[in-house]
Short mmCIF file of N, CA and C in Angstrom, two decimals:
data_model
loop_
_atom_site.label_atom_id
_atom_site.label_comp_id
_atom_site.label_asym_id
_atom_site.label_seq_id
_atom_site.Cartn_x
_atom_site.Cartn_y
_atom_site.Cartn_z
N MET A 1 87.38 58.57 5.48
CA MET A 1 86.20 59.63 5.51
C MET A 1 86.15 60.05 6.72
N LYS A 2 86.30 59.42 7.66
CA LYS A 2 86.89 60.53 8.98
C LYS A 2 87.85 62.18 8.95
N MET A 3 89.06 61.76 8.43
CA MET A 3 89.56 62.55 8.39
C MET A 3 89.27 63.76 7.08
N LEU A 4 88.35 63.45 5.97
CA LEU A 4 87.82 64.21 5.20
C LEU A 4 86.97 65.30 6.20
N ALA A 5 86.23 64.31 6.95
CA ALA A 5 84.97 65.05 7.48
C ALA A 5 86.06 66.35 8.49
N SER A 6 86.61 65.87 9.27
CA SER A 6 87.31 66.81 10.18
C SER A 6 87.99 67.91 9.18
N VAL A 7 89.01 67.41 8.28
CA VAL A 7 89.13 68.79 7.27
C VAL A 7 88.57 69.78 7.20
N LEU A 8 86.63 69.17 6.41
CA LEU A 8 86.20 70.35 6.57
C LEU A 8 85.81 70.80 7.52
N VAL A 9 85.26 70.13 8.43
CA VAL A 9 85.21 71.00 9.65
C VAL A 9 86.19 71.90 10.14
N GLY A 10 87.37 71.93 10.19
CA GLY A 10 88.53 73.00 10.49
C GLY A 10 87.98 74.26 9.53
N LEU A 11 88.15 73.55 8.17
CA LEU A 11 88.04 74.64 7.23
C LEU A 11 86.79 75.44 7.58
N VAL A 12 85.81 75.11 7.52
CA VAL A 12 84.44 75.86 8.02
C VAL A 12 84.87 76.31 9.35
N ALA A 13 85.62 76.25 10.70
CA ALA A 13 86.02 76.86 11.55
C ALA A 13 87.00 78.30 11.36
N VAL A 14 88.16 77.68 10.17
CA VAL A 14 89.16 78.62 9.59
C VAL A 14 88.35 79.96 9.27
N LEU A 15 87.58 79.38 7.96
CA LEU A 15 86.78 80.46 7.79
C LEU A 15 86.01 81.49 8.78
N HIS A 16 85.42 80.75 9.97
CA HIS A 16 84.43 81.87 10.81
C HIS A 16 85.59 82.31 11.62
N LEU A 17 86.84 82.12 11.50
CA LEU A 17 87.56 82.74 12.23
C LEU A 17 88.24 84.14 11.14
N TYR A 18 88.26 83.87 9.84
CA TYR A 18 88.74 85.20 9.06
C TYR A 18 87.59 85.74 8.98
N PHE A 19 85.77 85.52 9.08
CA PHE A 19 84.91 86.48 9.41
C PHE A 19 85.11 87.42 10.29
N LEU A 20 85.56 86.94 11.68
CA LEU A 20 85.85 87.44 12.98
C LEU A 20 87.12 88.48 12.85
N VAL A 21 88.11 87.87 11.57
CA VAL A 21 88.68 89.29 11.73
C VAL A 21 88.33 90.32 10.90
N LEU A 22 88.08 89.73 9.69
CA LEU A 22 87.54 91.05 8.57
C LEU A 22 86.68 92.05 9.69
N GLU A 23 85.43 91.03 10.39
CA GLU A 23 84.06 92.03 11.20
C GLU A 23 84.83 92.87 12.11
N MET A 24 85.52 92.36 13.10
CA MET A 24 86.08 93.18 13.94
C MET A 24 87.01 93.95 14.02
N PHE A 25 88.23 93.57 13.40
CA PHE A 25 89.33 94.43 13.39
C PHE A 25 89.53 94.96 11.70
N LEU A 26 88.91 94.59 11.07
CA LEU A 26 89.05 95.23 9.66
C LEU A 26 87.85 95.88 8.93
N TRP A 27 86.97 95.72 9.50
CA TRP A 27 85.60 96.48 8.82
C TRP A 27 86.01 97.64 8.08
N THR A 28 86.43 98.96 8.77
CA THR A 28 86.56 99.98 8.36
C THR A 28 88.11 100.19 7.65
N LYS A 29 88.90 99.14 7.65
CA LYS A 29 89.55 99.41 6.82
C LYS A 29 89.65 98.85 5.44
N PRO A 30 90.72 99.44 4.73
CA PRO A 30 90.36 99.09 2.92
C PRO A 30 90.23 97.81 2.68
N LEU A 31 90.72 96.44 2.94
CA LEU A 31 90.27 95.36 2.99
C LEU A 31 89.06 94.97 3.28
N GLY A 32 88.73 95.31 4.44
CA GLY A 32 87.02 95.06 5.15
C GLY A 32 86.18 95.63 3.85
N ARG A 33 86.47 96.74 3.76
CA ARG A 33 85.31 97.77 2.93
C ARG A 33 85.12 97.26 1.57
N LYS A 34 86.54 96.56 1.02
CA LYS A 34 86.60 95.75 -0.26
C LYS A 34 85.63 94.44 -0.31
N VAL A 35 86.00 93.66 0.87
CA VAL A 35 85.28 92.55 0.64
C VAL A 35 84.06 92.25 0.94
N PHE A 36 83.47 93.88 1.88
CA PHE A 36 82.24 93.78 1.65
C PHE A 36 81.70 94.94 1.19
N ARG A 37 82.32 95.25 -0.10
CA ARG A 37 81.82 96.51 -0.77
C ARG A 37 80.76 97.64 0.12
N THR A 38 81.92 98.06 1.08
CA THR A 38 81.08 99.41 1.64
C THR A 38 81.74 100.52 2.14
N THR A 39 81.60 101.87 1.66
CA THR A 39 82.00 102.63 1.65
C THR A 39 82.93 103.13 3.00
N GLU A 40 83.47 104.12 2.92
CA GLU A 40 84.30 104.77 4.28
C GLU A 40 83.36 104.92 5.46
N GLU A 41 82.10 105.85 4.60
CA GLU A 41 81.08 106.60 5.52
C GLU A 41 80.32 105.12 6.28
N PHE A 42 79.86 104.42 5.46
CA PHE A 42 78.92 103.34 6.05
C PHE A 42 79.75 102.50 6.93
N ALA A 43 80.96 102.15 6.79
CA ALA A 43 81.90 101.22 7.63
C ALA A 43 82.07 101.64 9.13
N GLU A 44 82.12 102.98 8.83
CA GLU A 44 82.39 103.71 10.36
C GLU A 44 81.22 103.56 10.75
N ALA A 45 80.17 103.94 10.46
CA ALA A 45 78.86 104.48 11.10
C ALA A 45 78.32 102.78 11.48
N SER A 46 78.80 101.95 11.00
CA SER A 46 78.30 100.24 11.16
C SER A 46 79.09 99.28 11.98
N LYS A 47 80.17 100.19 12.29
CA LYS A 47 81.73 99.46 12.81
C LYS A 47 80.81 98.44 14.20
N THR A 48 80.30 99.05 14.80
CA THR A 48 79.96 98.38 16.25
C THR A 48 79.08 97.50 15.78
N LEU A 49 78.06 97.47 14.86
CA LEU A 49 77.23 96.33 14.51
C LEU A 49 78.15 95.21 14.06
N ALA A 50 78.92 95.50 12.91
CA ALA A 50 79.93 94.74 12.26
C ALA A 50 80.71 93.95 13.24
N ALA A 51 81.60 94.22 14.24
CA ALA A 51 81.74 93.74 15.46
C ALA A 51 81.44 92.82 16.17
N ASN A 52 79.94 93.30 16.50
CA ASN A 52 79.20 92.35 17.26
C ASN A 52 78.60 90.84 16.22
N GLN A 53 78.57 91.18 15.00
CA GLN A 53 78.58 89.99 13.99
C GLN A 53 79.95 89.35 14.11
N GLY A 54 80.76 89.89 14.46
CA GLY A 54 82.34 89.20 14.11
C GLY A 54 82.36 88.24 15.58
N LEU A 55 81.80 88.91 16.59
CA LEU A 55 81.81 87.90 18.04
C LEU A 55 81.27 86.73 17.37
N TYR A 56 79.98 86.51 17.03
CA TYR A 56 79.12 85.55 16.89
C TYR A 56 79.93 84.40 15.98
N ASN A 57 80.73 85.42 14.87
CA ASN A 57 81.36 84.05 13.94
C ASN A 57 82.69 83.52 14.81
N GLY A 58 82.87 84.34 15.74
CA GLY A 58 84.11 83.69 16.54
C GLY A 58 83.18 82.78 17.27
N PHE A 59 82.24 82.88 18.04
CA PHE A 59 81.59 82.04 18.75
C PHE A 59 81.18 80.46 18.31
N LEU A 60 81.12 80.90 16.46
CA LEU A 60 81.17 79.51 15.71
C LEU A 60 82.33 78.66 15.67
N ALA A 61 82.99 79.69 15.13
CA ALA A 61 84.42 79.07 15.14
C ALA A 61 84.80 78.11 16.19
N ALA A 62 84.66 78.84 17.59
CA ALA A 62 84.90 78.02 19.04
C ALA A 62 84.20 76.85 19.23
N GLY A 63 82.97 76.69 18.62
CA GLY A 63 82.22 75.64 18.93
C GLY A 63 82.44 74.20 17.61
N LEU A 64 82.68 74.76 16.77
CA LEU A 64 83.65 73.94 15.64
C LEU A 64 84.98 73.35 16.21
N ALA A 65 85.50 74.20 16.91
CA ALA A 65 86.85 73.49 17.44
C ALA A 65 86.82 72.54 18.53
N TRP A 66 86.09 73.18 19.29
CA TRP A 66 85.45 72.28 20.67
C TRP A 66 84.63 70.43 19.81
N GLY A 67 83.90 70.49 18.93
CA GLY A 67 83.75 69.66 18.40
C GLY A 67 84.84 68.77 17.76
N LEU A 68 85.95 69.12 16.93
CA LEU A 68 86.58 68.86 16.81
C LEU A 68 88.03 67.92 17.52
N ILE A 69 87.69 69.11 18.59
CA ILE A 69 88.63 68.99 20.05
C ILE A 69 88.28 67.39 20.76
N ASP A 70 87.08 67.46 20.89
CA ASP A 70 85.98 66.51 21.68
C ASP A 70 85.82 65.32 20.69
N GLY A 71 85.65 65.58 19.79
CA GLY A 71 85.51 64.43 18.65
C GLY A 71 83.88 63.90 18.69
N GLN A 72 83.08 64.45 19.34
CA GLN A 72 82.01 64.31 18.81
C GLN A 72 80.88 64.69 18.02
N ALA A 73 80.13 63.85 16.87
CA ALA A 73 79.56 64.62 15.78
C ALA A 73 78.67 65.16 16.55
N PRO A 74 78.00 65.20 17.51
CA PRO A 74 76.71 65.91 17.57
C PRO A 74 77.33 67.13 18.00
N ILE A 75 78.33 67.73 18.52
CA ILE A 75 78.93 69.11 18.86
C ILE A 75 79.05 69.43 17.27
N LYS A 76 79.60 68.64 16.40
CA LYS A 76 79.77 69.38 15.08
C LYS A 76 78.54 69.68 14.48
N LEU A 77 77.96 68.78 14.23
CA LEU A 77 76.37 68.84 13.32
C LEU A 77 75.83 69.93 13.87
N PHE A 78 75.89 70.32 15.54
CA PHE A 78 74.77 71.51 16.01
C PHE A 78 75.32 72.50 15.28
N PHE A 79 76.88 72.83 15.62
CA PHE A 79 77.67 74.25 15.04
C PHE A 79 77.06 74.46 13.74
N LEU A 80 77.45 72.96 12.80
CA LEU A 80 77.47 73.19 11.38
C LEU A 80 76.25 73.62 10.93
N GLY A 81 75.19 73.47 11.64
CA GLY A 81 73.86 73.22 11.20
C GLY A 81 73.65 75.03 11.16
N CYS A 82 74.29 75.37 12.70
CA CYS A 82 74.10 76.78 12.82
C CYS A 82 74.36 77.77 11.53
N VAL A 83 75.85 77.06 10.95
CA VAL A 83 76.35 78.07 10.09
C VAL A 83 75.48 77.81 8.88
N VAL A 84 74.95 76.70 8.84
CA VAL A 84 74.05 76.43 7.30
C VAL A 84 72.97 77.33 7.44
N VAL A 85 72.22 77.76 8.47
CA VAL A 85 71.00 78.41 9.04
C VAL A 85 71.29 80.39 8.34
N ALA A 86 72.31 80.23 9.38
CA ALA A 86 72.89 81.66 9.20
C ALA A 86 73.40 81.94 7.56
N GLY A 87 73.93 81.08 7.20
CA GLY A 87 74.57 81.57 5.34
C GLY A 87 73.30 81.45 4.96
N LEU A 88 72.07 80.61 5.07
CA LEU A 88 70.95 80.37 4.21
C LEU A 88 70.21 81.78 4.42
N TYR A 89 70.03 82.34 5.55
CA TYR A 89 69.49 83.90 6.03
C TYR A 89 70.56 84.66 5.20
N GLY A 90 71.71 84.76 5.49
CA GLY A 90 72.15 85.99 4.79
C GLY A 90 72.33 85.55 3.53
N ALA A 91 72.55 84.75 2.99
CA ALA A 91 71.94 84.54 1.35
C ALA A 91 70.71 85.18 1.02
N ALA A 92 69.76 85.16 1.91
CA ALA A 92 68.08 85.70 1.33
C ALA A 92 68.36 87.01 1.63
N THR A 93 68.80 87.60 2.79
CA THR A 93 68.93 88.86 3.01
C THR A 93 70.23 90.02 2.54
N VAL A 94 70.84 89.00 2.40
CA VAL A 94 71.98 90.11 1.90
C VAL A 94 73.09 90.15 0.58
N GLY A 95 73.01 88.63 0.27
CA GLY A 95 73.87 88.00 -1.11
C GLY A 95 73.78 86.84 -1.49
N LYS A 96 73.63 86.44 -2.55
CA LYS A 96 73.69 84.77 -2.73
C LYS A 96 74.95 84.42 -2.81
N LYS A 97 76.11 85.11 -2.66
CA LYS A 97 77.24 84.82 -2.49
C LYS A 97 77.56 84.04 -1.08
N ILE A 98 76.93 84.34 -0.29
CA ILE A 98 76.77 83.93 0.90
C ILE A 98 76.71 82.77 1.06
N LEU A 99 75.49 81.85 -0.12
CA LEU A 99 75.53 80.69 0.28
C LEU A 99 76.33 79.84 0.16
N TYR A 100 77.70 80.25 -1.22
CA TYR A 100 78.72 79.39 -1.40
C TYR A 100 79.76 79.47 -0.27
N VAL A 101 79.44 80.78 0.06
CA VAL A 101 80.94 81.07 1.17
C VAL A 101 80.74 80.37 2.42
N GLN A 102 79.70 80.62 2.65
CA GLN A 102 79.19 80.04 4.07
C GLN A 102 78.72 78.39 4.45
N ALA A 103 77.19 78.58 3.55
CA ALA A 103 76.55 77.61 3.84
C ALA A 103 77.14 76.47 3.30
N LEU A 104 77.50 76.37 1.85
CA LEU A 104 77.65 75.41 0.80
C LEU A 104 79.25 74.58 1.59
N PRO A 105 80.23 75.32 2.12
CA PRO A 105 81.11 74.47 2.98
C PRO A 105 80.38 73.80 4.49
N ALA A 106 79.79 74.48 5.22
CA ALA A 106 79.03 73.99 6.16
C ALA A 106 78.16 72.68 5.77
N ALA A 107 77.20 72.54 4.73
CA ALA A 107 76.47 71.60 4.01
C ALA A 107 77.64 70.31 3.90
N LEU A 108 78.65 70.72 2.83
CA LEU A 108 79.24 69.71 2.55
C LEU A 108 80.11 68.99 3.97
N ALA A 109 80.40 69.61 4.77
CA ALA A 109 80.89 69.18 6.35
C ALA A 109 79.88 68.03 7.00
N ILE A 110 78.55 69.16 6.81
CA ILE A 110 77.76 68.19 7.69
C ILE A 110 77.83 66.75 7.06
N ALA A 111 77.66 66.90 6.02
CA ALA A 111 77.75 65.68 4.84
C ALA A 111 78.55 64.44 5.00
N ALA A 112 79.87 64.93 5.15
CA ALA A 112 81.29 64.22 5.61
C ALA A 112 81.05 63.61 7.01
N VAL A 113 80.41 64.51 7.85
CA VAL A 113 80.55 64.35 9.58
C VAL A 113 79.14 62.69 9.43
N LEU A 114 77.94 63.21 8.75
CA LEU A 114 77.44 61.75 8.86
C LEU A 114 77.74 60.52 8.07
N ALA A 115 78.69 60.99 6.96
CA ALA A 115 79.18 59.75 6.34
C ALA A 115 80.09 58.75 6.99
N SER A 116 80.78 59.80 7.94
CA SER A 116 81.72 58.89 8.99
C SER A 116 81.06 58.42 9.86
#
């Protein structure tokens, strides 16, 4: 169970690194616009906000990596909890898909960490 928990925490960390890249570096590129379903004009006008959002996702990934390296459950649980809250907020304010892409993987990782 400990291995499964580590894999799930790692997966959530990698997802947030991917979000960082999408929001900080690909926001105005075709892939970023496709993923977030934005127009070229909107992407250009909001690229600074998206980069800031990407930076926060990077902090979440760093915290999860720290938890994996340190091995302490409280660190993992804190950052996974942050991800769940962000996912719930995103699902409520942006779109339900965020619930499945962000909050659900983190919730599963929390369950695995608690079970291990």
